[in-house]
Amino acid sequence: MDQRFQRFEAAERFAEGAQFIAGGLRSGTSGRTQDVVDPATGETVLRYELAATADVDAAVAAAARAFPGWAGATPGERSEVLHRFAAALAEDAEELAAAESLNCGKPIKLSREFDVPGSVDNAAFFAGAARHLEGKAAGEYSGDHTSVIRREPIGVVGSIAPWNYPLQMAAWKVLPAIAAGNTIVLKPAEITPLTSLLFARAAQRAGLPDGVLNIVSGAGRDAGERLVGHPDVAMTSFTGSTAVGKRVAEIATGTVKRIHLELGGKAPFVVFDDADLEAAVHGAVAGALINSGQDCTAATRAYVQRPLYDAFVSGVADLMATVRLGDPFEESTDLGPLISHAQRDRVAAFVERARGYATVVTGGEAPQGELAKGAYYRPTLITGAAQDSEVVQSEIFGPVLVVLPFDGDDEGLALANDTPYGLAASAWSRDVYRTGRATRELNAGCVWVNDHIPIISEMPHGGAKASGFGKDMSAYSFEEYTQVKHVMYDNTGVARKDWHRTIFGDRA
């Protein structure tokens, strides 16, 4: 038997079904099945029944029943559960890593050292944050009244997560929502449900009450649209493409619910002529190839000031040539497959079209031999593309980096901002004034200086422009998952107040 299946037997673990509703696994009722495929081999590792709208309704009903009790728990009680949840995830670390690599094709070292520990840390952070729902200080702002700010949970949250980081996206969606006292129905991408289900089971083991967290594994047009439009869902949080995000917003407005959107990106990587060239080259390759480039913050457009341009292109090409494609479960593998053959073919089509107007310096092909049965694509470097070309303006979501030159700082920053997206960016320079200007002028939700990609639980993640609005992670995420209520107490005990004369009678 293939070693992958010994490491995580998905069909055995989810024999009861891939829906987690009111504390238990169950089968979907749509009458349609979905294959979960190992993208490294093309083999099916789980076939399950997709959720129907009735399953979404059941999950929302379970969340609504659980809401009063969970919302009424003290911050300390919610914190205690989340601390146990973080410990349960840590106990399950190896299983979570194996399931993530099996389902997504991630190199096991990425799953073990990035996805899983990041999710555990996120749970630990929100265990503490649950006790720090802060508001404006109480005070007599009118002189005659005491004003108090309350932060209250919104209700049932309906969240939709993408396929590129199933475990981390489950954490980003679920943890701030439940820490704030909400209950949640999460719809993972139907092709990557494994770690979301394991996440829910770990929460149950930690003592999270049944119904607080529910998982519906279904198609977007059925389960997703029902969840977004459900009248008993008070908020929708969506991470995915900008095109689908527009559809989510359109449906959500029908019931006037709160919307949080984290959408596409086309992150610029701006290298000024005084940058540390070696650091920039290594940062570009790492930033472009993380998760096979299937990362909305991945470095996709490198703008390099002309004195460093040739050396940067040469250095990136040489370093990309050393990247090792292979079995995700081999410790030596640097780059795994893309999520599916369809995604691999989509990326390849972008590159093939680019050959008509640009130069493919390295890569630009799928490997042959044993890897040909998987959805692999070689690291690809493109030069000579125009600013308004498809590979510069559109999100490719694969291991493809486009490099363009610039002259003055004004031009470099203007080119970096010249796409519809604004999720992330980076600036590379030894000059503090240059990088300071870049952090002010780059229009993105996150700007790194002399690095690209790192994220931490204490700091927010979210974009601008067509990359959406709202923040994941950090205490700022409570802005998304709580309602701010102003409570005002009269301090005078006077029956007829002076302002009443504006409505009736004269001044007393």
Short mmCIF file of C-alpha atoms in Angstrom, two decimals:
data_model
loop_
_atom_site.label_atom_id
_atom_site.label_comp_id
_atom_site.label_asym_id
_atom_site.label_seq_id
_atom_site.Cartn_x
_atom_site.Cartn_y
_atom_site.Cartn_z
CA MET A 1 0.00 0.00 0.00
CA ASP A 2 1.22 3.53 -0.79
CA GLN A 3 2.87 5.14 2.22
CA ARG A 4 0.62 8.19 1.92
CA PHE A 5 -2.43 6.15 2.82
CA GLN A 6 -0.69 4.60 5.79
CA ARG A 7 0.08 8.08 7.07
CA PHE A 8 -3.49 9.32 6.83
CA GLU A 9 -6.37 7.03 5.94
CA ALA A 10 -8.98 9.60 4.96
CA ALA A 11 -11.66 7.12 3.90
CA GLU A 12 -11.45 5.37 7.27
CA ARG A 13 -11.44 8.55 9.35
CA PHE A 14 -14.47 10.01 7.59
CA ALA A 15 -16.49 6.90 6.88
CA GLU A 16 -19.50 8.54 8.59
CA GLY A 17 -19.40 11.46 6.16
CA ALA A 18 -17.74 14.82 5.62
CA GLN A 19 -20.32 17.04 7.34
CA PHE A 20 -19.80 18.02 10.98
CA ILE A 21 -23.10 19.29 12.40
CA ALA A 22 -24.17 19.64 16.03
CA GLY A 23 -21.11 17.77 17.24
CA GLY A 24 -21.17 14.75 14.95
CA LEU A 25 -20.03 13.58 11.53
CA ARG A 26 -22.74 12.78 9.06
CA SER A 27 -23.21 12.26 5.35
CA GLY A 28 -24.45 14.95 3.01
CA THR A 29 -27.89 14.60 1.46
CA SER A 30 -27.38 16.14 -2.00
CA GLY A 31 -27.23 12.79 -3.75
CA ARG A 32 -23.96 13.88 -5.40
CA THR A 33 -20.47 12.76 -4.49
CA GLN A 34 -17.15 14.56 -4.43
CA ASP A 35 -13.72 12.96 -4.82
CA VAL A 36 -10.89 14.23 -2.66
CA VAL A 37 -7.79 13.71 -4.77
CA ASP A 38 -4.11 13.50 -3.90
CA PRO A 39 -2.67 16.01 -6.39
CA ALA A 40 0.74 14.34 -6.27
CA THR A 41 -0.62 11.13 -7.77
CA GLY A 42 -4.09 11.89 -9.11
CA GLU A 43 -5.51 9.15 -6.86
CA THR A 44 -8.78 9.50 -4.96
CA VAL A 45 -8.30 9.34 -1.19
CA LEU A 46 -11.91 9.98 -0.14
CA ARG A 47 -15.30 10.03 -1.83
CA TYR A 48 -18.08 11.66 0.14
CA GLU A 49 -21.64 12.92 -0.22
CA LEU A 50 -21.80 16.67 -0.81
CA ALA A 51 -23.93 18.88 1.41
CA ALA A 52 -27.32 19.97 0.16
CA THR A 53 -29.13 23.15 1.15
CA ALA A 54 -30.96 21.09 3.78
CA ASP A 55 -27.61 20.25 5.39
CA VAL A 56 -26.71 23.94 5.48
CA ASP A 57 -30.06 24.67 7.12
CA ALA A 58 -29.38 21.99 9.73
CA ALA A 59 -25.93 23.40 10.46
CA VAL A 60 -27.26 26.96 10.78
CA ALA A 61 -30.04 25.73 13.07
CA ALA A 62 -27.48 23.94 15.26
CA ALA A 63 -25.37 27.11 15.43
CA ALA A 64 -28.43 29.21 16.28
CA ARG A 65 -29.38 26.84 19.11
CA ALA A 66 -25.86 26.96 20.51
CA PHE A 67 -25.52 30.74 20.26
CA PRO A 68 -27.27 31.87 23.48
CA GLY A 69 -25.25 29.57 25.67
CA TRP A 70 -21.91 30.29 24.03
CA ALA A 71 -22.53 34.05 23.81
CA GLY A 72 -23.50 34.00 27.48
CA ALA A 73 -20.32 32.24 28.57
CA THR A 74 -17.82 34.50 30.29
CA PRO A 75 -14.68 35.53 28.43
CA GLY A 76 -12.73 33.39 30.88
CA GLU A 77 -14.85 30.33 30.10
CA ARG A 78 -14.42 30.78 26.35
CA SER A 79 -10.70 31.34 26.88
CA GLU A 80 -10.36 28.10 28.82
CA VAL A 81 -11.94 26.10 25.99
CA LEU A 82 -9.69 27.76 23.43
CA HIS A 83 -6.58 27.00 25.49
CA ARG A 84 -7.59 23.33 25.50
CA PHE A 85 -8.29 23.60 21.77
CA ALA A 86 -4.74 24.86 21.12
CA ALA A 87 -3.39 21.92 23.13
CA ALA A 88 -5.56 19.45 21.20
CA LEU A 89 -4.31 20.82 17.88
CA ALA A 90 -0.72 20.51 19.10
CA GLU A 91 -1.38 16.88 20.04
CA ASP A 92 -2.74 16.25 16.55
CA ALA A 93 0.11 18.08 14.78
CA GLU A 94 1.50 15.14 12.84
CA GLU A 95 -1.91 13.92 11.72
CA LEU A 96 -2.90 17.43 10.65
CA ALA A 97 0.33 17.86 8.67
CA ALA A 98 -0.10 14.51 6.94
CA ALA A 99 -3.72 15.23 6.04
CA GLU A 100 -2.84 18.70 4.72
CA SER A 101 -0.02 17.38 2.57
CA LEU A 102 -2.13 14.51 1.29
CA ASN A 103 -5.07 16.74 0.39
CA CYS A 104 -3.14 19.73 -1.00
CA GLY A 105 0.20 18.34 -2.17
CA LYS A 106 2.15 20.61 0.18
CA PRO A 107 5.67 19.47 1.00
CA ILE A 108 5.50 17.88 4.43
CA LYS A 109 8.09 20.32 5.75
CA LEU A 110 5.77 23.22 4.85
CA SER A 111 2.78 21.59 6.54
CA ARG A 112 4.80 20.70 9.64
CA GLU A 113 6.69 23.96 9.99
CA PHE A 114 4.20 26.54 8.71
CA ASP A 115 0.56 25.47 8.39
CA VAL A 116 0.21 23.43 11.57
CA PRO A 117 2.28 25.48 14.05
CA GLY A 118 0.72 28.66 12.67
CA SER A 119 -2.74 27.29 13.37
CA VAL A 120 -1.80 26.12 16.86
CA ASP A 121 -0.34 29.54 17.63
CA ASN A 122 -3.47 31.23 16.30
CA ALA A 123 -5.61 29.17 18.69
CA ALA A 124 -3.33 30.06 21.59
CA PHE A 125 -3.48 33.75 20.65
CA PHE A 126 -7.27 33.85 20.54
CA ALA A 127 -7.46 31.96 23.83
CA GLY A 128 -5.85 35.03 25.36
CA ALA A 129 -7.61 37.56 23.16
CA ALA A 130 -11.01 36.22 24.23
CA ARG A 131 -10.45 37.97 27.58
CA HIS A 132 -9.53 41.32 26.03
CA LEU A 133 -12.56 42.62 24.15
CA GLU A 134 -11.75 46.27 24.62
CA GLY A 135 -13.87 49.39 24.12
CA LYS A 136 -13.67 53.10 24.77
CA ALA A 137 -13.28 54.05 28.42
CA ALA A 138 -16.50 54.77 30.32
CA GLY A 139 -16.98 58.47 30.86
CA GLU A 140 -19.34 61.43 31.15
CA TYR A 141 -18.99 62.68 27.60
CA SER A 142 -22.22 64.71 27.69
CA GLY A 143 -21.73 65.86 31.25
CA ASP A 144 -25.07 64.46 32.41
CA HIS A 145 -24.64 60.85 31.31
CA THR A 146 -22.19 58.00 31.66
CA SER A 147 -21.43 56.26 28.37
CA VAL A 148 -20.21 52.69 28.14
CA ILE A 149 -19.16 50.66 25.10
CA ARG A 150 -20.16 47.00 24.93
CA ARG A 151 -18.71 44.55 22.44
CA GLU A 152 -21.25 41.84 21.73
CA PRO A 153 -21.17 38.81 19.46
CA ILE A 154 -23.06 39.15 16.20
CA GLY A 155 -24.75 35.73 16.05
CA VAL A 156 -24.30 32.90 13.57
CA VAL A 157 -21.35 33.46 11.23
CA GLY A 158 -21.29 31.75 7.83
CA SER A 159 -17.71 31.43 6.58
CA ILE A 160 -16.33 30.15 3.30
CA ALA A 161 -12.67 29.13 3.07
CA PRO A 162 -10.46 28.44 0.03
CA TRP A 163 -8.49 25.36 -0.94
CA ASN A 164 -4.93 26.72 -0.75
CA TYR A 165 -4.56 26.75 3.07
CA PRO A 166 -7.48 24.66 4.37
CA LEU A 167 -6.20 24.30 7.94
CA GLN A 168 -5.00 27.86 8.42
CA MET A 169 -8.10 29.31 6.79
CA ALA A 170 -10.28 27.25 9.12
CA ALA A 171 -8.33 28.73 12.03
CA TRP A 172 -8.51 32.28 10.69
CA LYS A 173 -12.27 32.03 10.20
CA VAL A 174 -13.29 30.07 13.27
CA LEU A 175 -11.07 31.30 16.08
CA PRO A 176 -11.87 35.04 16.21
CA ALA A 177 -15.54 34.30 15.64
CA ILE A 178 -15.90 31.89 18.56
CA ALA A 179 -13.50 33.83 20.81
CA ALA A 180 -15.90 36.76 20.48
CA GLY A 181 -18.88 34.57 21.44
CA ASN A 182 -20.32 33.82 18.01
CA THR A 183 -21.21 30.41 16.63
CA ILE A 184 -20.14 29.43 13.14
CA VAL A 185 -20.84 27.32 10.08
CA LEU A 186 -17.70 26.89 7.98
CA LYS A 187 -17.78 25.72 4.39
CA PRO A 188 -14.32 24.57 3.32
CA ALA A 189 -13.59 24.13 -0.36
CA GLU A 190 -15.25 20.88 -1.35
CA ILE A 191 -11.96 19.51 -2.70
CA THR A 192 -10.06 20.12 0.57
CA PRO A 193 -12.25 19.26 3.58
CA LEU A 194 -9.92 16.95 5.49
CA THR A 195 -8.14 19.26 7.92
CA SER A 196 -11.24 21.39 8.54
CA LEU A 197 -12.98 18.25 9.78
CA LEU A 198 -9.99 17.30 11.93
CA PHE A 199 -9.99 20.85 13.27
CA ALA A 200 -13.63 20.49 14.30
CA ARG A 201 -13.01 17.13 15.98
CA ALA A 202 -10.13 18.64 17.97
CA ALA A 203 -12.43 21.47 19.09
CA GLN A 204 -15.01 18.97 20.25
CA ARG A 205 -12.38 17.06 22.20
CA ALA A 206 -11.36 20.34 23.84
CA GLY A 207 -14.89 20.83 25.15
CA LEU A 208 -16.33 23.28 22.63
CA PRO A 209 -20.11 22.85 22.98
CA ASP A 210 -21.92 21.04 20.19
CA GLY A 211 -23.21 23.40 17.55
CA VAL A 212 -20.72 26.20 18.19
CA LEU A 213 -18.61 24.98 15.25
CA ASN A 214 -20.18 23.23 12.26
CA ILE A 215 -18.65 22.15 8.94
CA VAL A 216 -20.59 21.76 5.70
CA SER A 217 -18.64 20.30 2.81
CA GLY A 218 -20.48 21.22 -0.34
CA ALA A 219 -20.33 22.99 -3.68
CA GLY A 220 -20.30 26.76 -3.85
CA ARG A 221 -23.44 27.13 -5.94
CA ASP A 222 -25.44 25.00 -3.54
CA ALA A 223 -24.05 24.99 -0.02
CA GLY A 224 -22.06 28.21 -0.37
CA GLU A 225 -24.82 30.37 -1.78
CA ARG A 226 -27.35 29.01 0.71
CA LEU A 227 -25.00 29.76 3.59
CA VAL A 228 -24.32 33.32 2.43
CA GLY A 229 -27.98 34.06 1.79
CA HIS A 230 -29.40 32.29 4.83
CA PRO A 231 -31.67 34.64 6.81
CA ASP A 232 -30.42 33.29 10.15
CA VAL A 233 -26.76 33.96 9.31
CA ALA A 234 -25.78 37.37 10.67
CA MET A 235 -22.36 37.66 9.04
CA THR A 236 -20.49 36.24 6.07
CA SER A 237 -16.72 35.89 5.94
CA PHE A 238 -15.25 34.80 2.60
CA THR A 239 -11.71 34.18 1.40
CA GLY A 240 -11.22 33.45 -2.28
CA SER A 241 -11.10 35.06 -5.69
CA THR A 242 -12.29 38.58 -6.33
CA ALA A 243 -14.80 37.35 -8.91
CA VAL A 244 -16.48 35.01 -6.43
CA GLY A 245 -16.21 37.65 -3.71
CA LYS A 246 -18.37 39.95 -5.79
CA ARG A 247 -21.01 37.23 -6.01
CA VAL A 248 -20.83 36.67 -2.24
CA ALA A 249 -21.35 40.39 -1.62
CA GLU A 250 -24.29 40.45 -4.01
CA ILE A 251 -26.06 37.59 -2.22
CA ALA A 252 -25.23 38.86 1.27
CA THR A 253 -26.83 42.25 0.62
CA GLY A 254 -30.17 40.49 0.21
CA THR A 255 -30.35 39.97 3.96
CA VAL A 256 -28.26 43.03 4.93
CA LYS A 257 -25.63 40.99 6.78
CA ARG A 258 -22.13 42.03 7.68
CA ILE A 259 -19.53 41.01 5.09
CA HIS A 260 -15.81 40.34 5.47
CA LEU A 261 -13.93 39.69 2.21
CA GLU A 262 -10.31 38.61 1.78
CA LEU A 263 -9.88 38.32 -1.98
CA GLY A 264 -7.22 38.01 -4.66
CA GLY A 265 -3.77 39.52 -4.78
CA LYS A 266 -0.92 40.32 -7.14
CA ALA A 267 1.80 41.26 -4.70
CA PRO A 268 4.63 43.52 -5.92
CA PHE A 269 8.21 42.93 -4.79
CA VAL A 270 10.07 46.24 -5.18
CA VAL A 271 13.88 46.05 -5.24
CA PHE A 272 15.69 49.39 -5.05
CA ASP A 273 19.26 49.75 -6.32
CA ASP A 274 20.78 49.79 -2.82
CA ALA A 275 19.12 46.52 -1.75
CA ASP A 276 21.04 43.49 -0.52
CA LEU A 277 20.95 41.56 -3.80
CA GLU A 278 21.45 38.11 -2.29
CA ALA A 279 18.68 38.70 0.25
CA ALA A 280 16.34 39.98 -2.47
CA VAL A 281 17.01 36.99 -4.73
CA HIS A 282 16.39 34.49 -1.94
CA GLY A 283 13.34 36.39 -0.76
CA ALA A 284 11.87 36.50 -4.26
CA VAL A 285 12.23 32.77 -4.86
CA ALA A 286 10.82 31.89 -1.44
CA GLY A 287 8.02 34.45 -1.74
CA ALA A 288 7.07 33.36 -5.25
CA LEU A 289 7.16 29.61 -4.69
CA ILE A 290 5.58 29.16 -1.26
CA ASN A 291 2.74 26.65 -1.51
CA SER A 292 3.60 26.26 -5.23
CA GLY A 293 2.71 29.92 -5.66
CA GLN A 294 -0.87 29.27 -4.55
CA ASP A 295 -0.84 32.08 -2.03
CA CYS A 296 -2.71 35.37 -2.41
CA THR A 297 0.25 37.22 -0.88
CA ALA A 298 2.90 35.43 -2.96
CA ALA A 299 5.52 37.59 -4.69
CA THR A 300 4.27 37.65 -8.27
CA ARG A 301 5.64 40.91 -9.74
CA ALA A 302 9.25 41.86 -9.02
CA TYR A 303 10.12 45.44 -9.93
CA VAL A 304 13.90 45.82 -9.89
CA GLN A 305 15.77 49.09 -10.29
CA ARG A 306 17.84 48.92 -13.45
CA PRO A 307 21.36 48.74 -11.89
CA LEU A 308 20.41 45.45 -10.18
CA TYR A 309 18.02 44.10 -12.81
CA ASP A 310 20.31 41.76 -14.77
CA ALA A 311 22.00 40.33 -11.70
CA PHE A 312 18.61 39.81 -10.01
CA VAL A 313 17.18 37.94 -13.02
CA SER A 314 20.28 35.76 -13.26
CA GLY A 315 20.29 35.04 -9.53
CA VAL A 316 16.60 34.12 -9.42
CA ALA A 317 16.93 31.85 -12.46
CA ASP A 318 19.91 30.06 -10.93
CA LEU A 319 18.20 29.60 -7.56
CA MET A 320 14.93 28.40 -9.12
CA ALA A 321 16.93 25.73 -10.96
CA THR A 322 17.96 24.23 -7.60
CA VAL A 323 14.39 23.84 -6.30
CA ARG A 324 13.54 20.15 -5.89
CA LEU A 325 10.15 18.91 -7.09
CA GLY A 326 9.02 15.61 -5.68
CA ASP A 327 6.86 13.50 -3.39
CA PRO A 328 5.30 15.83 -0.78
CA PHE A 329 6.11 13.26 1.92
CA GLU A 330 9.83 13.27 1.19
CA GLU A 331 11.67 15.58 3.58
CA SER A 332 13.92 16.77 0.73
CA THR A 333 11.04 17.97 -1.47
CA ASP A 334 10.92 21.75 -1.88
CA LEU A 335 7.99 22.12 -4.28
CA GLY A 336 4.90 19.96 -4.43
CA PRO A 337 2.19 19.84 -7.07
CA LEU A 338 -0.51 22.40 -7.60
CA ILE A 339 -3.90 21.60 -6.11
CA SER A 340 -5.22 19.86 -9.25
CA HIS A 341 -4.46 19.11 -12.85
CA ALA A 342 -7.03 21.74 -13.81
CA GLN A 343 -5.13 24.38 -11.83
CA ARG A 344 -1.81 23.18 -13.32
CA ASP A 345 -3.28 23.54 -16.81
CA ARG A 346 -4.62 27.01 -15.99
CA VAL A 347 -1.16 28.16 -14.89
CA ALA A 348 0.46 26.58 -17.95
CA ALA A 349 -1.99 28.41 -20.21
CA PHE A 350 -0.96 31.77 -18.72
CA VAL A 351 2.69 30.96 -19.43
CA GLU A 352 2.03 29.71 -22.95
CA ARG A 353 0.15 32.90 -23.82
CA ALA A 354 3.01 34.95 -22.34
CA ARG A 355 5.47 33.36 -24.77
CA GLY A 356 3.85 35.49 -27.45
CA TYR A 357 4.89 38.77 -25.82
CA ALA A 358 7.54 37.98 -23.19
CA THR A 359 10.50 35.69 -22.44
CA VAL A 360 10.28 32.58 -20.31
CA VAL A 361 13.74 32.54 -18.75
CA THR A 362 13.38 29.27 -16.86
CA GLY A 363 10.67 26.71 -16.16
CA GLY A 364 7.43 27.03 -18.06
CA GLU A 365 6.67 23.34 -18.23
CA ALA A 366 5.34 20.34 -16.35
CA PRO A 367 7.95 17.71 -15.44
CA GLN A 368 7.99 14.37 -17.17
CA GLY A 369 8.71 10.91 -15.79
CA GLU A 370 7.29 9.78 -12.46
CA LEU A 371 6.02 13.26 -11.58
CA ALA A 372 3.95 13.53 -14.76
CA LYS A 373 0.98 11.83 -13.10
CA GLY A 374 0.81 14.60 -10.51
CA ALA A 375 -0.18 18.26 -10.98
CA TYR A 376 3.39 19.52 -10.95
CA TYR A 377 4.73 22.63 -12.69
CA ARG A 378 8.30 23.86 -12.69
CA PRO A 379 9.27 27.18 -11.10
CA THR A 380 8.92 29.77 -13.83
CA LEU A 381 10.59 33.13 -14.38
CA ILE A 382 9.29 35.56 -17.01
CA THR A 383 10.86 38.81 -18.23
CA GLY A 384 10.07 41.32 -20.97
CA ALA A 385 6.34 41.54 -20.21
CA ALA A 386 4.59 44.88 -20.50
CA GLN A 387 2.98 46.44 -17.44
CA ASP A 388 -0.49 46.05 -18.94
CA SER A 389 0.03 42.41 -19.97
CA GLU A 390 -1.98 39.51 -18.59
CA VAL A 391 0.84 37.96 -16.54
CA VAL A 392 1.47 41.28 -14.80
CA GLN A 393 -2.14 42.22 -14.12
CA SER A 394 -3.93 38.90 -13.48
CA GLU A 395 -3.63 36.51 -10.54
CA ILE A 396 -2.01 33.33 -11.88
CA PHE A 397 -1.86 31.39 -8.59
CA GLY A 398 1.09 29.22 -9.50
CA PRO A 399 4.91 29.15 -9.25
CA VAL A 400 5.39 32.03 -11.69
CA LEU A 401 7.38 35.24 -11.08
CA VAL A 402 7.44 38.13 -13.55
CA VAL A 403 10.36 40.59 -13.33
CA LEU A 404 10.22 44.13 -14.73
CA PRO A 405 12.81 46.94 -14.54
CA PHE A 406 12.29 50.51 -13.33
CA ASP A 407 14.42 53.64 -13.15
CA GLY A 408 13.46 56.20 -10.49
CA ASP A 409 11.73 55.51 -7.19
CA ASP A 410 8.60 57.32 -8.34
CA GLU A 411 8.27 54.94 -11.28
CA GLY A 412 8.89 51.81 -9.20
CA LEU A 413 6.22 52.64 -6.66
CA ALA A 414 3.74 53.73 -9.33
CA LEU A 415 4.20 50.45 -11.22
CA ALA A 416 3.83 48.46 -8.00
CA ASN A 417 0.46 50.11 -7.32
CA ASP A 418 -0.73 49.69 -10.90
CA THR A 419 -3.03 46.67 -10.56
CA PRO A 420 -6.57 46.32 -9.19
CA TYR A 421 -5.25 44.44 -6.14
CA GLY A 422 -3.88 45.63 -2.81
CA LEU A 423 -3.34 42.71 -0.48
CA ALA A 424 0.41 42.63 0.17
CA ALA A 425 3.70 44.09 -1.05
CA SER A 426 7.36 44.26 -0.10
CA ALA A 427 10.16 46.82 -0.44
CA TRP A 428 13.87 45.99 -0.47
CA SER A 429 16.43 48.65 0.40
CA ARG A 430 19.11 49.51 2.97
CA ASP A 431 17.84 53.12 3.10
CA VAL A 432 15.38 53.71 5.93
CA TYR A 433 13.93 56.76 4.19
CA ARG A 434 13.29 54.83 0.99
CA THR A 435 11.60 51.99 2.79
CA GLY A 436 9.66 54.44 4.92
CA ARG A 437 8.30 56.08 1.80
CA ALA A 438 7.47 52.68 0.31
CA THR A 439 5.49 51.62 3.39
CA ARG A 440 3.46 54.82 3.13
CA GLU A 441 2.84 54.75 -0.60
CA LEU A 442 2.43 51.07 -1.44
CA ASN A 443 -1.33 50.55 -1.43
CA ALA A 444 -1.62 47.21 0.32
CA GLY A 445 -2.93 45.80 3.58
CA CYS A 446 0.51 44.46 4.49
CA VAL A 447 3.92 45.82 3.47
CA TRP A 448 7.06 43.89 4.35
CA VAL A 449 10.48 45.52 4.42
CA ASN A 450 13.40 43.32 3.33
CA ASP A 451 11.28 40.20 3.63
CA HIS A 452 8.15 38.76 2.02
CA ILE A 453 5.48 36.34 3.37
CA PRO A 454 5.89 36.07 7.20
CA ILE A 455 2.66 36.40 9.17
CA ILE A 456 2.07 36.42 12.91
CA SER A 457 -1.04 35.93 15.01
CA GLU A 458 -0.71 39.29 16.75
CA MET A 459 -0.89 41.33 13.53
CA PRO A 460 -3.80 41.71 11.09
CA HIS A 461 -4.08 40.31 7.58
CA GLY A 462 -6.36 41.86 4.98
CA GLY A 463 -6.31 43.99 1.87
CA ALA A 464 -7.41 47.08 0.00
CA LYS A 465 -8.93 47.80 -3.42
CA ALA A 466 -10.08 44.62 -5.20
CA SER A 467 -8.39 42.51 -2.53
CA GLY A 468 -11.37 43.12 -0.24
CA PHE A 469 -11.83 44.55 3.22
CA GLY A 470 -11.69 43.45 6.84
CA LYS A 471 -8.98 41.77 8.87
CA ASP A 472 -8.12 38.21 9.82
CA MET A 473 -5.99 37.36 12.86
CA SER A 474 -4.98 39.78 15.64
CA ALA A 475 -7.23 41.70 18.01
CA TYR A 476 -8.30 43.79 15.00
CA SER A 477 -10.33 40.82 13.79
CA PHE A 478 -12.77 41.45 16.63
CA GLU A 479 -13.84 44.51 14.63
CA GLU A 480 -15.28 42.00 12.17
CA TYR A 481 -16.85 39.60 14.67
CA THR A 482 -18.37 41.89 17.29
CA GLN A 483 -21.06 44.54 17.35
CA VAL A 484 -20.23 47.77 19.14
CA LYS A 485 -23.08 48.93 21.34
CA HIS A 486 -23.25 52.30 23.05
CA VAL A 487 -25.02 52.24 26.43
CA MET A 488 -25.84 55.65 27.98
CA TYR A 489 -26.94 56.17 31.62
CA ASP A 490 -28.62 59.33 32.89
CA ASN A 491 -26.87 60.64 35.98
CA THR A 492 -29.18 63.52 36.92
CA GLY A 493 -32.44 61.92 38.04
CA VAL A 494 -34.23 64.97 36.55
CA ALA A 495 -37.64 64.16 35.06
CA ARG A 496 -37.95 67.20 32.78
CA LYS A 497 -34.64 67.72 31.05
CA ASP A 498 -33.61 70.96 29.42
CA TRP A 499 -33.43 69.48 25.93
CA HIS A 500 -37.13 68.48 26.11
CA ARG A 501 -38.12 72.09 25.30
CA THR A 502 -36.97 71.52 21.72
CA ILE A 503 -39.86 69.05 21.45
CA PHE A 504 -42.52 70.58 23.75
CA GLY A 505 -42.97 73.58 26.09
CA ASP A 506 -40.57 76.31 27.09
CA ARG A 507 -37.34 76.34 29.07
CA ALA A 508 -38.08 75.59 32.72
#
